[in-house]
mmCIF file of C-alpha atoms in Angstrom:
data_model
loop_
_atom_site.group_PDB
_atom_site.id
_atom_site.type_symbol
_atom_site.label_atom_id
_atom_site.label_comp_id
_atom_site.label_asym_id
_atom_site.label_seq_id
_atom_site.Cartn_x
_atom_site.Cartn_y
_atom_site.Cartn_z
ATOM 1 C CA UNK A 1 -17.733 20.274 1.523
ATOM 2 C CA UNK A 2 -15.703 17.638 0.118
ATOM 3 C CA UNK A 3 -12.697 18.714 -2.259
ATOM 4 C CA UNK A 4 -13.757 16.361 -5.776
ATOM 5 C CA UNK A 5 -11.078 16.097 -8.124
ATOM 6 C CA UNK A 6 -9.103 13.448 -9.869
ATOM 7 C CA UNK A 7 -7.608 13.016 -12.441
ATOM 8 C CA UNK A 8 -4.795 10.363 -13.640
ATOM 9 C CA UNK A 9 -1.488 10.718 -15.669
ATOM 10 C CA UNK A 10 1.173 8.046 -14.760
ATOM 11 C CA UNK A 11 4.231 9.016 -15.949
ATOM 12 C CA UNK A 12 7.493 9.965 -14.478
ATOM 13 C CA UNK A 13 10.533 12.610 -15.201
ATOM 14 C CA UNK A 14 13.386 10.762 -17.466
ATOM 15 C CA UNK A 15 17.035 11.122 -15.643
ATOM 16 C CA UNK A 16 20.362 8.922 -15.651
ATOM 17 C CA UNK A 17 19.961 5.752 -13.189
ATOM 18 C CA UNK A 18 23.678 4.639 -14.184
ATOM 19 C CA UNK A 19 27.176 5.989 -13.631
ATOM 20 C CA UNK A 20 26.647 8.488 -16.612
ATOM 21 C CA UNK A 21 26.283 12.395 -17.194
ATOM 22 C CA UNK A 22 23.189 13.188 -19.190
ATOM 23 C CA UNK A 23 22.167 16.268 -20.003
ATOM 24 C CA UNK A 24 18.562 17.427 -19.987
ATOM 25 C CA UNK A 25 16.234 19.919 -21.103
ATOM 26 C CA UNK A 26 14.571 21.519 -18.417
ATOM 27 C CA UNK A 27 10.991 23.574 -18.513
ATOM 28 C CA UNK A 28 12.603 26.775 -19.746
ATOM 29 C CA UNK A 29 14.713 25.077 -22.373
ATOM 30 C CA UNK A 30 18.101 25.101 -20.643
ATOM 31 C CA UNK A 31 20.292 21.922 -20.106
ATOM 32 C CA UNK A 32 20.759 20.439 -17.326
ATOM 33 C CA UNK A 33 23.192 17.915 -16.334
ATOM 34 C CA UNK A 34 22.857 15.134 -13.301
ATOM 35 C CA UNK A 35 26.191 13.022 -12.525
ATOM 36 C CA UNK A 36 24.458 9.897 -10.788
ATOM 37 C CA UNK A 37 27.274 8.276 -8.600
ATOM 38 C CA UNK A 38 26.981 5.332 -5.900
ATOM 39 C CA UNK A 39 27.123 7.232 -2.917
ATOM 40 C CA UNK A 40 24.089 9.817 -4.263
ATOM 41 C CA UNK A 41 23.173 12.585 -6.714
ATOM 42 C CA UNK A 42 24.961 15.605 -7.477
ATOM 43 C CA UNK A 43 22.934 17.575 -9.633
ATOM 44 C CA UNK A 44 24.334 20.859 -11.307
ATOM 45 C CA UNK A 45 20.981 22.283 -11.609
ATOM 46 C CA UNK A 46 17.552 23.252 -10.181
ATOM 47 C CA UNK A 47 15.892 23.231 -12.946
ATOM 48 C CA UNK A 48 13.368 20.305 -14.159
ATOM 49 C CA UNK A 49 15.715 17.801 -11.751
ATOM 50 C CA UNK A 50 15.005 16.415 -8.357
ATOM 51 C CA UNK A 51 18.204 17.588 -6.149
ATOM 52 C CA UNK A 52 17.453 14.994 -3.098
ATOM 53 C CA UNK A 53 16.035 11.708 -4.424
ATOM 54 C CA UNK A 54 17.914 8.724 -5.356
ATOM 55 C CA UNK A 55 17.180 7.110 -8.180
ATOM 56 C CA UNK A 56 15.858 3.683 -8.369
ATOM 57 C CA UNK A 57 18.046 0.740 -9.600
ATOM 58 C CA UNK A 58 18.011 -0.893 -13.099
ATOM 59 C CA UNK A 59 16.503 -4.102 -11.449
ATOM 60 C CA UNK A 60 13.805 -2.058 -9.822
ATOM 61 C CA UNK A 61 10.427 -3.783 -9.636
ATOM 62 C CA UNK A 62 8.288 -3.208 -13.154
ATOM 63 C CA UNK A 63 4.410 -2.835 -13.345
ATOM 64 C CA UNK A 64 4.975 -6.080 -15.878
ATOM 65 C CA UNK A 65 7.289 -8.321 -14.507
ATOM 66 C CA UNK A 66 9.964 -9.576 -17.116
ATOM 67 C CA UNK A 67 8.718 -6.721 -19.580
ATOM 68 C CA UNK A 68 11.210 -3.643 -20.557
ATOM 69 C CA UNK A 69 10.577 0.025 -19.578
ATOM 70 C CA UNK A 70 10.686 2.817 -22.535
ATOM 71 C CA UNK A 71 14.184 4.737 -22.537
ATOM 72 C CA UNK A 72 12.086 7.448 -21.267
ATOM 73 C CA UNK A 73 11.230 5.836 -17.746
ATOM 74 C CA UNK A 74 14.714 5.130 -16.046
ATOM 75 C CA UNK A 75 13.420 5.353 -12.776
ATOM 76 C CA UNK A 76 14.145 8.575 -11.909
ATOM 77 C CA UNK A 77 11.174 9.760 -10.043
ATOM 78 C CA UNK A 78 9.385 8.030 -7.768
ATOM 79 C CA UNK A 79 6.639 5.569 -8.708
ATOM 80 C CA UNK A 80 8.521 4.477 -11.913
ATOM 81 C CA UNK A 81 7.397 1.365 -12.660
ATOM 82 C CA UNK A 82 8.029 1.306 -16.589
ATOM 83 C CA UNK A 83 3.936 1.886 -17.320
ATOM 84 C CA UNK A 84 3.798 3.734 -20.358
ATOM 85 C CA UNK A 85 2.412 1.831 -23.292
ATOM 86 C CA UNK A 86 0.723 4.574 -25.286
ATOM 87 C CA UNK A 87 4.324 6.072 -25.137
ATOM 88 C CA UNK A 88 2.768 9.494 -23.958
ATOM 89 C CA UNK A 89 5.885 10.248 -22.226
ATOM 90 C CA UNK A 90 8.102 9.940 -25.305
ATOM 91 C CA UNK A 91 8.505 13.946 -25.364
ATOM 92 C CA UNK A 92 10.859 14.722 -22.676
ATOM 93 C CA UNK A 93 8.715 17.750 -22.231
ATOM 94 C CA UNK A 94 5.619 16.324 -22.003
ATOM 95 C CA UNK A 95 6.947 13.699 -19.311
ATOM 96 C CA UNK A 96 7.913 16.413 -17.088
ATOM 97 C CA UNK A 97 4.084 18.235 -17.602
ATOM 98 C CA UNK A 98 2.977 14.978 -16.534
ATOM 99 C CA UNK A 99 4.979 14.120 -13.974
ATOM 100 C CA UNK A 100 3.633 17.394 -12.067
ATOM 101 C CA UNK A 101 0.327 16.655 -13.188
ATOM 102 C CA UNK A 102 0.109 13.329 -11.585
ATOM 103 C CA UNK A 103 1.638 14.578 -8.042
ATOM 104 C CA UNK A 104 -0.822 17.633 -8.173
ATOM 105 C CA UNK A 105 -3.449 15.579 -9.007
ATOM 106 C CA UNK A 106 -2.741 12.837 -6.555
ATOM 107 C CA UNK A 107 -2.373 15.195 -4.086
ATOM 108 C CA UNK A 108 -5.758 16.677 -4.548
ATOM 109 C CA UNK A 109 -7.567 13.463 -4.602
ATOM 110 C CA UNK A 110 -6.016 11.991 -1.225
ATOM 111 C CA UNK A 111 -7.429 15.286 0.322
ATOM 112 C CA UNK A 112 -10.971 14.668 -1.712
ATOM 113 C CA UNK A 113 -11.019 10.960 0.042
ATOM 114 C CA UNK A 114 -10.207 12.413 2.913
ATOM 115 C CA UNK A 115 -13.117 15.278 2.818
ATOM 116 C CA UNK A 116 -15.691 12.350 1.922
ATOM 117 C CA UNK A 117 -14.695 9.677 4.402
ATOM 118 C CA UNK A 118 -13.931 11.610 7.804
ATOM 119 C CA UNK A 119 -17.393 13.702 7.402
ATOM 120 C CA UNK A 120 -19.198 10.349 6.494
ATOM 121 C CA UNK A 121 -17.830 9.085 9.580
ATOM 122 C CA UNK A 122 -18.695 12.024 11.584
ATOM 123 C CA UNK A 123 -22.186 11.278 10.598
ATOM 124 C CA UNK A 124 -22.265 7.812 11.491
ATOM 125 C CA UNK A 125 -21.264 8.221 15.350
ATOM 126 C CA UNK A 126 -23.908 11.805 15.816
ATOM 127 C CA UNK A 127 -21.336 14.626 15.311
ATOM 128 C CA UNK A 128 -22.849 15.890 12.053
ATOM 129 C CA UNK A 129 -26.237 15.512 10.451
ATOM 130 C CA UNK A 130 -27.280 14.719 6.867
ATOM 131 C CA UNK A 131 -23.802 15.136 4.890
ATOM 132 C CA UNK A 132 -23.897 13.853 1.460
ATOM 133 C CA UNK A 133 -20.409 14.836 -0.344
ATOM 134 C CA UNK A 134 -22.096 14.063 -3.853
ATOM 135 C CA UNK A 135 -25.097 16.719 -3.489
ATOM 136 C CA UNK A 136 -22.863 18.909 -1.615
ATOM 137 C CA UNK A 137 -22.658 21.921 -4.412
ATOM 138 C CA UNK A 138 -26.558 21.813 -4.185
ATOM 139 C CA UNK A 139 -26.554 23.063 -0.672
ATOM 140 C CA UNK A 140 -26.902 26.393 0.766
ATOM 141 C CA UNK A 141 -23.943 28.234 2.382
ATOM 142 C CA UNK A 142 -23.007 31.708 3.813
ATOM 143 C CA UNK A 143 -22.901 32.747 0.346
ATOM 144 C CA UNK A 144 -24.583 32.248 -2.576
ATOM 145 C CA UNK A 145 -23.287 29.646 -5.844
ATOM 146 C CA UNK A 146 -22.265 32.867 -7.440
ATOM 147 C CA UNK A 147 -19.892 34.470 -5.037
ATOM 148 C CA UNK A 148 -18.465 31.129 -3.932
ATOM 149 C CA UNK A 149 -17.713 30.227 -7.448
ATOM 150 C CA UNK A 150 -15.867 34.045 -7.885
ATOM 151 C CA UNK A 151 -13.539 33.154 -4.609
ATOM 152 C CA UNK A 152 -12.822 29.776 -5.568
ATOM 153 C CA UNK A 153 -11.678 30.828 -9.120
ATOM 154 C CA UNK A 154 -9.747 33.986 -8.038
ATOM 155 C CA UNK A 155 -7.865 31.985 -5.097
ATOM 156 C CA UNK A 156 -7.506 28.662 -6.864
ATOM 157 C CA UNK A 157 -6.220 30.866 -9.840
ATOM 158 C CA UNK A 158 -3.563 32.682 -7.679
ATOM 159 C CA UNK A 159 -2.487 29.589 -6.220
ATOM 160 C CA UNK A 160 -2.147 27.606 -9.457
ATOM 161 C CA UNK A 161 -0.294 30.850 -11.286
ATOM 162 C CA UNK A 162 2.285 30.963 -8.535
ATOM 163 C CA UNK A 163 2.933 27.237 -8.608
ATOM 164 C CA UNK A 164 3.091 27.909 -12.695
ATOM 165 C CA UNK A 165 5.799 30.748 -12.152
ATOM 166 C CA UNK A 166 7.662 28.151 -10.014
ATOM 167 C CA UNK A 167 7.449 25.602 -12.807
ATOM 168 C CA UNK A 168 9.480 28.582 -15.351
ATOM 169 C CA UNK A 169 12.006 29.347 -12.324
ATOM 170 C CA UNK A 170 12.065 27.443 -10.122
ATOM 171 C CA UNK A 171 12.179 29.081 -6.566
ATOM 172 C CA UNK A 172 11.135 32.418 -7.985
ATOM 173 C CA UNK A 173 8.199 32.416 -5.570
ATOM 174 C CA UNK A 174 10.019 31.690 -2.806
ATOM 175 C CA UNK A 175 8.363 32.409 1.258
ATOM 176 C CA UNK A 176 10.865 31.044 3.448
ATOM 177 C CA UNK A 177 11.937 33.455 6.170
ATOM 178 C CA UNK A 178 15.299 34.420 6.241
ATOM 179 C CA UNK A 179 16.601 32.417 9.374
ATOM 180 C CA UNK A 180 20.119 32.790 10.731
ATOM 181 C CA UNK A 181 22.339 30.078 10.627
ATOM 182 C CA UNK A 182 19.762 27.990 8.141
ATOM 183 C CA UNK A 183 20.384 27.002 5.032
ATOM 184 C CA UNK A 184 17.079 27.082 2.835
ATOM 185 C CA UNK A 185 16.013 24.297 0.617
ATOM 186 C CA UNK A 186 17.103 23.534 -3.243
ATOM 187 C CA UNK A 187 14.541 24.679 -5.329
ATOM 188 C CA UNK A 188 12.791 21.371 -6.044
ATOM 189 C CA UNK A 189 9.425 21.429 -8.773
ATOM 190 C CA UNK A 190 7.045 19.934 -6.902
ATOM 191 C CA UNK A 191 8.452 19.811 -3.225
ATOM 192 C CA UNK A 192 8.778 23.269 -1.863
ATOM 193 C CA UNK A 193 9.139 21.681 1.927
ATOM 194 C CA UNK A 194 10.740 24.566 4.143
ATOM 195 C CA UNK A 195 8.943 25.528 7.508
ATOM 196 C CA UNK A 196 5.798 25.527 5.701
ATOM 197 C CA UNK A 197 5.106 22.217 4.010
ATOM 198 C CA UNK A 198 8.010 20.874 5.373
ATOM 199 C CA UNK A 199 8.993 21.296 9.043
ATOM 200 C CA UNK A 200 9.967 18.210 10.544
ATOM 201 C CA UNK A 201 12.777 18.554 7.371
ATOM 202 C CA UNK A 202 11.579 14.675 6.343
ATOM 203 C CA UNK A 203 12.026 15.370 2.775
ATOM 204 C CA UNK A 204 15.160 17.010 2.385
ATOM 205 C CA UNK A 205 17.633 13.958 4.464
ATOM 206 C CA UNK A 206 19.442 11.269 2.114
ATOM 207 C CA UNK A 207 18.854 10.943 -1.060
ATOM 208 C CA UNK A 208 17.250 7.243 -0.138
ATOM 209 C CA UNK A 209 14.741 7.889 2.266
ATOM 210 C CA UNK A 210 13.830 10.680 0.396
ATOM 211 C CA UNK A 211 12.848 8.701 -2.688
ATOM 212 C CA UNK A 212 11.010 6.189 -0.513
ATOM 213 C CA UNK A 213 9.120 8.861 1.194
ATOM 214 C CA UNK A 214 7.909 10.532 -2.380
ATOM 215 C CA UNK A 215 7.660 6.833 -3.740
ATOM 216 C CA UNK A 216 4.889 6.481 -0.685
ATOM 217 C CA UNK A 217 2.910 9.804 -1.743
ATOM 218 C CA UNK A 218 2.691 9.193 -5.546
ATOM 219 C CA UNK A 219 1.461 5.632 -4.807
ATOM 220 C CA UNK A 220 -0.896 7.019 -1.836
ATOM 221 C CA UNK A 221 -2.280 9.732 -4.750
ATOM 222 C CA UNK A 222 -2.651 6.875 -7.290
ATOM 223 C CA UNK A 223 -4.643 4.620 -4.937
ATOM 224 C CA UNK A 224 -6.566 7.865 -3.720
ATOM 225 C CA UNK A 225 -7.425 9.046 -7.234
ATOM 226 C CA UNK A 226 -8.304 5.364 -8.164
ATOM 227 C CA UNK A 227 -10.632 5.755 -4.886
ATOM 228 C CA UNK A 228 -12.400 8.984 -5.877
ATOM 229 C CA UNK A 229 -13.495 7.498 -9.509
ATOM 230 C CA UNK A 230 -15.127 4.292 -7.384
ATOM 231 C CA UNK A 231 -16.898 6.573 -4.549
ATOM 232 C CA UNK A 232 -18.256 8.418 -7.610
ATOM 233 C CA UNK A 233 -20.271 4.977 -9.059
ATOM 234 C CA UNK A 234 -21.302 4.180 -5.908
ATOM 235 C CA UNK A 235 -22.975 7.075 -5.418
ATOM 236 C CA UNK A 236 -24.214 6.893 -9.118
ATOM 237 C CA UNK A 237 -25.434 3.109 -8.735
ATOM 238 C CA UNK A 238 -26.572 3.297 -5.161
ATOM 239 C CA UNK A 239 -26.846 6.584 -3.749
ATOM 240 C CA UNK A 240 -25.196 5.966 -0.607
ATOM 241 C CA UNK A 241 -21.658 6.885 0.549
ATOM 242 C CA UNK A 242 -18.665 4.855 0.679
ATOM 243 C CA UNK A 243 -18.565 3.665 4.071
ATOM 244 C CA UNK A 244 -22.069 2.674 3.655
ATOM 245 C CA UNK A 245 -21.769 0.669 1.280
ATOM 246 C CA UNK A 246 -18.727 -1.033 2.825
ATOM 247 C CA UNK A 247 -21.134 -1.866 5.602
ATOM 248 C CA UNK A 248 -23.489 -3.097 3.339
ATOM 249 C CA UNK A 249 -21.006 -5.570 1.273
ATOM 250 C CA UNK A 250 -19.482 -6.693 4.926
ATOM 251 C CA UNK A 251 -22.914 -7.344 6.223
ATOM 252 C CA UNK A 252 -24.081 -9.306 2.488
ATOM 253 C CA UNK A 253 -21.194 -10.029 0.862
ATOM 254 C CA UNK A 254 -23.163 -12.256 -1.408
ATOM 255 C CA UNK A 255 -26.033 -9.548 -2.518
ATOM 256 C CA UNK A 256 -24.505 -6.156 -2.035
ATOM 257 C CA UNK A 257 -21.389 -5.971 -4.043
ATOM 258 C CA UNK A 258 -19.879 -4.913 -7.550
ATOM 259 C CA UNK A 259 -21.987 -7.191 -9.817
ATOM 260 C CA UNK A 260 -25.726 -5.951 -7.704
ATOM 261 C CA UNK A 261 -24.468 -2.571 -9.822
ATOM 262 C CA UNK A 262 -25.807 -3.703 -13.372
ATOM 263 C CA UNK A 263 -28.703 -6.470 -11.676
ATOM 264 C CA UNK A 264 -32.365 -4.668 -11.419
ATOM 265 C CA UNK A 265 -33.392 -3.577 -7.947
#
């Protein structure tokens, strides 16, 4: 069954891009100070601030080319492009809510693309039969609606209260194994890499790569939530699947597209 949930809130955490100590509040209302020098970060807290990413440049490329970010967005995080023009992110606490929000919520979509497009695939060369990710909560499993419902909420619920906790204090729900001669990670919101989500240690090198490797997720999420709000007309408008209707638009270009949406059948 295909994981369905998207959501979007672009905005990014506000830290110092320039030579400059700033202090900032962090989610339990303690300051926290980042020293931004040439050569990297040094941060002298965990708390609300990325330890391992490099912050973007003043120059860096804007969603509006020309245009001038909000003090708020200073390219901190990764996928700051300056896009804020309700100023929701004006509240430095706020930003930081939505900061996690978008990465959560990107991160949940890619896998939702990925539940509708690899089964629809499936499908199309024989290895499954009659999948349909849109009808899928209508079907019957080894349980009944009830008792997956009940699961879903209690495990989805302990999940989302530890990540919580680790919002308030940060590492506080660490699971790393105590390895000799192996340093565990920073406590970083959002990235809690280790041997579990992080074993090939990609995310934890120089402060560079690091912020091009994040930079590549939240704009992989974006795209992916994007993705889930258009495989949700289609099957609204056509009742057919995405990779369907790709077919159908690369076989008639001219007939089955966007505009045959609102014409009458």
């Amino acid at each position: 069954m295909a994981l369905a949930i998207a959501s979007t809130a672009l905005s990014s955490l506000p830290f110092s891009s320039r030579c400059r100590e700033i202090p900032q509040k962090c989610f339990t209302e303690k300051i926290t100070k980042c020293l931004v020098g040439r050569s990297g970060v040094i941060v002298n807290a965990t708390k609300g601030v990325s330890s391992v990413c490099e912050p973007l440049p003043p120059d860096r490329p804007l969603w509006f080319p020309g245009s001038t970010p909000p003090s708020w967005l200073d390219g901190s995080l990764p996928g700051d492009y300056g896009f804020d023009p309700l100023g929701l992110g004006s509240d430095p606490e706020l930003l930081k809510w939505f900061a996690q929000a978008e990465l959560i919520h990107g991160r949940w979509a890619m896998l939702a693309v990925a539940g509708i497009l690899i089964p629809e695939w499936l499908e199309s060369i024989g290895l499954i039969e009659n999948f349909s990710w849109y009808d899928a909560g209508s079907r019957e499993y080894f349980a009944d609606p009830t008792t997956l419902f009940v699961v879903q909420l209690a495990l989805m619920g302990w999940v989302e209260g530890r990540r919580w906790a680790d919002i308030i204090n940060p590492g506080c729900v660490d699971i790393q194994p105590d390895l000799p001669n192996k340093t565990k990670p920073k406590p970083d919101v959002g990235y809690p890499g280790g041997i579990w989500f992080d074993p090939m240690m990609w995310g934890r090198g120089s402060p560079e790569p690091v912020m091009v490797l994040r930079t590549k997720e939240i704009k992989n999420g974006r795209l992916a939530m994007l993705a889930f709000v258009g495989f949700c007309f289609q099957a609204i408008y056509t009742g057919q699947g995405p990779l369907e209707n790709l077919a159908c638009h690369v076989a008639d270009p001219g007939h089955c597209n966007v505009f045959s949406a609102f014409t009458s059948q």
